[in-house]
mmCIF file of C-alpha atoms in Angstrom:
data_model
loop_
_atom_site.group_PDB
_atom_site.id
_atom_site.type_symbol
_atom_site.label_atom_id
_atom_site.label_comp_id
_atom_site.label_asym_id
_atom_site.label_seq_id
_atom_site.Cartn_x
_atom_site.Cartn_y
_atom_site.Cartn_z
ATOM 1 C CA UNK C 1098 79.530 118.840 149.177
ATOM 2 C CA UNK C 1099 79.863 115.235 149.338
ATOM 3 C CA UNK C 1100 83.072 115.458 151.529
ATOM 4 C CA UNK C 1101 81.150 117.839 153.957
ATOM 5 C CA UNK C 1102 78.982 115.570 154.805
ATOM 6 C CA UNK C 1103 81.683 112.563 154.698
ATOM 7 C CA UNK C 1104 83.456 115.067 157.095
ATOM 8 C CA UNK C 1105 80.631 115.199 159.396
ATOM 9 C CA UNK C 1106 79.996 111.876 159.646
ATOM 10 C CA UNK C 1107 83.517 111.009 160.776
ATOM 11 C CA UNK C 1108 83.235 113.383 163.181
ATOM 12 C CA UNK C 1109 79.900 111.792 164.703
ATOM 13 C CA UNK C 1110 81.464 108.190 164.488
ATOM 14 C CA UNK C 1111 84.489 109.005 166.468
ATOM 15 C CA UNK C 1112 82.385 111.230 168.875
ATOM 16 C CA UNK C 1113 79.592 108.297 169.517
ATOM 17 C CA UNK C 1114 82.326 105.087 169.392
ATOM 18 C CA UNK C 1115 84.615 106.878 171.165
ATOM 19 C CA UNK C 1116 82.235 106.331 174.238
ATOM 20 C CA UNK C 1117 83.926 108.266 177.281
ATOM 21 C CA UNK C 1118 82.748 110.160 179.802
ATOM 22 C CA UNK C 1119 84.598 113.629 180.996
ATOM 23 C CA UNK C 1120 84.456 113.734 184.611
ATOM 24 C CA UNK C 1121 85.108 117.848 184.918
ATOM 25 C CA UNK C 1122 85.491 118.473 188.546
ATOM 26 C CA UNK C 1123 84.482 122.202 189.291
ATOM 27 C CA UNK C 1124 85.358 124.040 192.180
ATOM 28 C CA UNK C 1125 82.796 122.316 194.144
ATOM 29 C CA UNK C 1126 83.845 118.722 194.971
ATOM 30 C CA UNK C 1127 80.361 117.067 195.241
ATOM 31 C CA UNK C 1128 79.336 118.373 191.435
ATOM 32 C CA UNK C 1129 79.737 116.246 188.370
ATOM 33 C CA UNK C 1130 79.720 117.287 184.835
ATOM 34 C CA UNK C 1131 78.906 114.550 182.436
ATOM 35 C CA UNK C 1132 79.611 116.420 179.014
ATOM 36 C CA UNK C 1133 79.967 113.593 176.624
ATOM 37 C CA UNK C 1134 78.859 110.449 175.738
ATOM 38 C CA UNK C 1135 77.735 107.103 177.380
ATOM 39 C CA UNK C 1136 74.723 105.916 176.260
ATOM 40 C CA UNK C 1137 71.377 107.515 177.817
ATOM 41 C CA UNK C 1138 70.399 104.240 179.786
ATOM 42 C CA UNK C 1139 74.271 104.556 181.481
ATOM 43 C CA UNK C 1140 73.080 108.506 182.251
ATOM 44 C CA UNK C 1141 70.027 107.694 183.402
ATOM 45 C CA UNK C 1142 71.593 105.182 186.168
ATOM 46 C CA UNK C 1143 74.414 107.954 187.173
ATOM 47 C CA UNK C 1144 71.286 110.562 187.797
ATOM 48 C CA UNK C 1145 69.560 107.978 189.512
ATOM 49 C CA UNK C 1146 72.488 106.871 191.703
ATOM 50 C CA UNK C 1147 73.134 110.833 192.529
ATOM 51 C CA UNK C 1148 69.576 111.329 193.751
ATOM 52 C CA UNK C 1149 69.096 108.591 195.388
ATOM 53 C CA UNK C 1150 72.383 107.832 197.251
ATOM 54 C CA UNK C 1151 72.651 104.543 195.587
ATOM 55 C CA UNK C 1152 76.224 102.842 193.195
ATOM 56 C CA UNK C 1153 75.168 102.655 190.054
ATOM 57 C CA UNK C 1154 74.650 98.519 190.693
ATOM 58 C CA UNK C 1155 72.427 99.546 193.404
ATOM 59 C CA UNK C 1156 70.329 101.590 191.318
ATOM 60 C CA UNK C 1157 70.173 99.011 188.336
ATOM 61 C CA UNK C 1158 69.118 96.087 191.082
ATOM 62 C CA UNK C 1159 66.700 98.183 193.194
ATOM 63 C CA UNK C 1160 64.727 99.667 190.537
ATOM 64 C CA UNK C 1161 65.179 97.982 187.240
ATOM 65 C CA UNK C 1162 62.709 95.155 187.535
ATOM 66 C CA UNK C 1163 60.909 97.999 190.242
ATOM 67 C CA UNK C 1164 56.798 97.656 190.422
ATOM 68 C CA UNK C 1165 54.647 97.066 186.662
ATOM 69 C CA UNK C 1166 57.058 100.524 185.038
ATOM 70 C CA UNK C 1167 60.489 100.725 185.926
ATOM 71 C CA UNK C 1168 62.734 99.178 183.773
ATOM 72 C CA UNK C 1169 61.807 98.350 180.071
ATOM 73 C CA UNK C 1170 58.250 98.287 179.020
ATOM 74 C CA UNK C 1171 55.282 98.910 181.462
ATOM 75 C CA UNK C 1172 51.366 98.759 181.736
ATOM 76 C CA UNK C 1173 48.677 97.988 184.486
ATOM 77 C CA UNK C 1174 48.173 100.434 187.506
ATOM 78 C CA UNK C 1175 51.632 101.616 189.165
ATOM 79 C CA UNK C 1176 51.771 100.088 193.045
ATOM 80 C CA UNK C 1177 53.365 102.807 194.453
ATOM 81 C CA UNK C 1178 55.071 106.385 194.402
ATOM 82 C CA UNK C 1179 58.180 105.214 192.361
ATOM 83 C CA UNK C 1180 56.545 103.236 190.030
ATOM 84 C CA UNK C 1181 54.269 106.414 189.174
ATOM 85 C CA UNK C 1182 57.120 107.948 188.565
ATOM 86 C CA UNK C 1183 58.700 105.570 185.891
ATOM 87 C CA UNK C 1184 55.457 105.690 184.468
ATOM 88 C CA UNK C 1185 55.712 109.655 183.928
ATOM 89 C CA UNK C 1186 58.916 108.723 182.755
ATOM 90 C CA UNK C 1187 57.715 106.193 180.363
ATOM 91 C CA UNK C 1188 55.033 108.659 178.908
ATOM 92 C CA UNK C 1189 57.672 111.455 178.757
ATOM 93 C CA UNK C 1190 60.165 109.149 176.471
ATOM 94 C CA UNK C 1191 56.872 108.517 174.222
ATOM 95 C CA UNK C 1192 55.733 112.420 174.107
ATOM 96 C CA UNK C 1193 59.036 112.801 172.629
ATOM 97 C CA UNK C 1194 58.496 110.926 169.664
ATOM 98 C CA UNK C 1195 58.452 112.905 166.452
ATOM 99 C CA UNK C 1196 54.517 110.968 165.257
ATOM 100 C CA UNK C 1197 53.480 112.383 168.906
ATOM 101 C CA UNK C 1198 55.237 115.885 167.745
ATOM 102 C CA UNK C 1199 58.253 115.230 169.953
ATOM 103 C CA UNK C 1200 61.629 116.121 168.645
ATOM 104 C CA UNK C 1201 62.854 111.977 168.120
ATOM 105 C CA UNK C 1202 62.649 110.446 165.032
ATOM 106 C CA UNK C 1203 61.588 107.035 166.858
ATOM 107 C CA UNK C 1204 61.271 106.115 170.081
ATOM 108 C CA UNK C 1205 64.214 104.114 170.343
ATOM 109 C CA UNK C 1206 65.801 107.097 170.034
ATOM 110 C CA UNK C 1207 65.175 107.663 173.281
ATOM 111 C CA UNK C 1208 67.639 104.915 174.792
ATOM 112 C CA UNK C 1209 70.465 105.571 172.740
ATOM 113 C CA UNK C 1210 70.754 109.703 172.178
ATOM 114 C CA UNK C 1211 73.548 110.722 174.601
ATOM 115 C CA UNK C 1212 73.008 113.734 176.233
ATOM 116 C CA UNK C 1213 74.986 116.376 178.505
ATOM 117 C CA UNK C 1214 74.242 117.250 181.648
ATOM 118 C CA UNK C 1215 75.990 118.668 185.357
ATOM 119 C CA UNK C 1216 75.344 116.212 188.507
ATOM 120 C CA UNK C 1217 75.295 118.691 191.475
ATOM 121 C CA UNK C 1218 75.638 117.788 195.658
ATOM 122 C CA UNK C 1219 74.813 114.299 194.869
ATOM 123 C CA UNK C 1220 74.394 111.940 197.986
ATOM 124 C CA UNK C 1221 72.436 114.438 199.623
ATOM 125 C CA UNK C 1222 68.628 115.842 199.878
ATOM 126 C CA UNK C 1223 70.304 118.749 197.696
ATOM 127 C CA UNK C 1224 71.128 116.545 195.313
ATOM 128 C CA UNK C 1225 69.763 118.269 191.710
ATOM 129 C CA UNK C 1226 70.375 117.926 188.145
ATOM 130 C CA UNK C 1227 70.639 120.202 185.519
ATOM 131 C CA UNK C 1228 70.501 119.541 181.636
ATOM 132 C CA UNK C 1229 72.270 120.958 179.085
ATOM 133 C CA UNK C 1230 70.534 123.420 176.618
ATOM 134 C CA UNK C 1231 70.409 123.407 172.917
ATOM 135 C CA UNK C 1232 73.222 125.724 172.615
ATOM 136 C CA UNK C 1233 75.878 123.238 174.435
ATOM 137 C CA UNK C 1234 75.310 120.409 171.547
ATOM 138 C CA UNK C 1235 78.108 120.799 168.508
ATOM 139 C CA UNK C 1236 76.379 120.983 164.481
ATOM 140 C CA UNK C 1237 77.994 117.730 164.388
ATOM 141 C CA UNK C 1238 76.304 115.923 167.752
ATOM 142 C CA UNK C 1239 73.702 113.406 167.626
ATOM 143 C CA UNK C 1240 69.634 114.557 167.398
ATOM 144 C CA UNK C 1241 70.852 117.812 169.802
ATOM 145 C CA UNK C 1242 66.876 118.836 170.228
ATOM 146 C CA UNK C 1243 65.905 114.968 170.914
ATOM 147 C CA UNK C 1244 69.224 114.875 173.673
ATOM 148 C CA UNK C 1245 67.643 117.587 175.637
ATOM 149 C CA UNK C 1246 64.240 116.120 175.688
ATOM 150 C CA UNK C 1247 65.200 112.983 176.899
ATOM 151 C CA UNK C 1248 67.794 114.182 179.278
ATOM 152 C CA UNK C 1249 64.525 116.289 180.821
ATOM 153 C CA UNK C 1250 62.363 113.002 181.028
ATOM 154 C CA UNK C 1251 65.846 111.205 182.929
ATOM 155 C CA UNK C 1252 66.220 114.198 185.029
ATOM 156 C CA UNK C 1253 62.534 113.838 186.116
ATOM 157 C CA UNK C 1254 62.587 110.585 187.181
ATOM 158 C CA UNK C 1255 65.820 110.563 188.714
ATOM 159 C CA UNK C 1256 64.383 113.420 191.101
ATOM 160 C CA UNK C 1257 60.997 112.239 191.052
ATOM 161 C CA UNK C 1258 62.380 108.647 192.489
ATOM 162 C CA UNK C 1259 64.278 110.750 195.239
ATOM 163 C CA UNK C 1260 61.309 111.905 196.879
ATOM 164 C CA UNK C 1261 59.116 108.402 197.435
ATOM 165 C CA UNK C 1262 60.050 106.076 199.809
ATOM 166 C CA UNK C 1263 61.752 102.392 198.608
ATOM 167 C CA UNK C 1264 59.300 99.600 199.067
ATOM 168 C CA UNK C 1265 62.025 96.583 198.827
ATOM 169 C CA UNK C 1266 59.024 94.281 198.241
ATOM 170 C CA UNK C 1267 58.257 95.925 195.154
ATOM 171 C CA UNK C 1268 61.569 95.395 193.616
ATOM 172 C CA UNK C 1269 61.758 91.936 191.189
ATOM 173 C CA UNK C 1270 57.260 92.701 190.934
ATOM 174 C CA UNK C 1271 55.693 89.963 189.273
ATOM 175 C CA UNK C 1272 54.850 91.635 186.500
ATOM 176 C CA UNK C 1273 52.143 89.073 185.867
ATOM 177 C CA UNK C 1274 49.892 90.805 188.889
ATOM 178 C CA UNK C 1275 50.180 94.534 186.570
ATOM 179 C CA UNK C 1276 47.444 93.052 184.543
ATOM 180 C CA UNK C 1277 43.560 93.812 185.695
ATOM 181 C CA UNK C 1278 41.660 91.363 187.172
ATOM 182 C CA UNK C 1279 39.257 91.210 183.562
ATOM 183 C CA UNK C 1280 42.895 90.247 181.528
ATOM 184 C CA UNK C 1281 43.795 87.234 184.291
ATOM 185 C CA UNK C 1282 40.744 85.548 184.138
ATOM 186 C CA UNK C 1283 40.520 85.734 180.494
ATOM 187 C CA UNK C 1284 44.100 84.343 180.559
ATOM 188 C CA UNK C 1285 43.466 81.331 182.530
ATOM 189 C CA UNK C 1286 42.667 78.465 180.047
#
């Protein structure tokens, strides 16, 4: 029994390390499948670069540091459309935390389960993602139930973002002027 799960192990070491990405061109040229294993925050910046016509550099500059929710961490009142939507997103990751009876054991999880999903007519107000279902993931693949969650909350956003208009000004936000009005002036010595 012991080598079983020594076995399996192995098998999940060389499948996460091994890191690469299989680019499967189908018969259409503009669709991408992405069937193994970056890291989800590397996924979520190819969706986001497919929806919104963006490189991948593009998408990290323009909407990492984007309004008071995009990027890492969040709080305050969103200032626009796209920052609503990495809010959603943000709520979505925590829903799928196993104490908020999600299907991750802890919310990091969430940035580190690769997932598998198709990339289809990207560039172009077609552009659409689908994510693989439960019965794609091997016995031997990483949180399979969790992957699927979180490649559902990436999806979102990815589309969501696609249909609000870019504010440049709201890219590099202060994130000092997220806070109410009540937490400044209790901040000010």
């Amino acid at each position: 029994m012991a080598c079983i799960h020594l076995i399996g192990f192995l098998l999940l070491a060389a499948h996460t390390i091994a890191g690469a990405v299989l680019y499967d061109k189908t018969s259409q040229s503009d669709d991408v499948t992405h069937m193994v294993n970056d890291r989800a925050l590397v996924f979520l910046g190819n969706m986001m670069s497919c929806t919104t016509n963006r490189t991948f550099l593009e998408t990290l500059v323009d909407f990492g540091f984007y309004g008071c929710y995009c990027g890492f961490g969040g709080f305050g009142k969103p200032v626009d459309g796209v920052d609503r939507c990495c809010q959603t997103h943000d709520k979505c990751y925590e829903a799928t935390n196993l104490i908020e009876g999600g299907v991750c054991y802890l919310t990091i999880t969430a940035y580190i389960a690769p997932y598998k999903y198709n990339l289809h007519q990207c560039d172009t107000e077609d552009a659409h993602i689908t994510c693989a279902g439960i019965d794609k993931y091997y016995w031997y693949d990483f949180l399979p139930k969790c992957s699927v969650a979180i490649c559902k909350c990436d999806r979102d956003l990815a589309m969501c973002i696609a249909r609000q208009p870019f504010n440049k000004k709201n890219r590099f936000h202060n994130r000092l002027k997220c806070f109410g009005e009540d937490v400044k002036e209790q901040a000010r010595p």
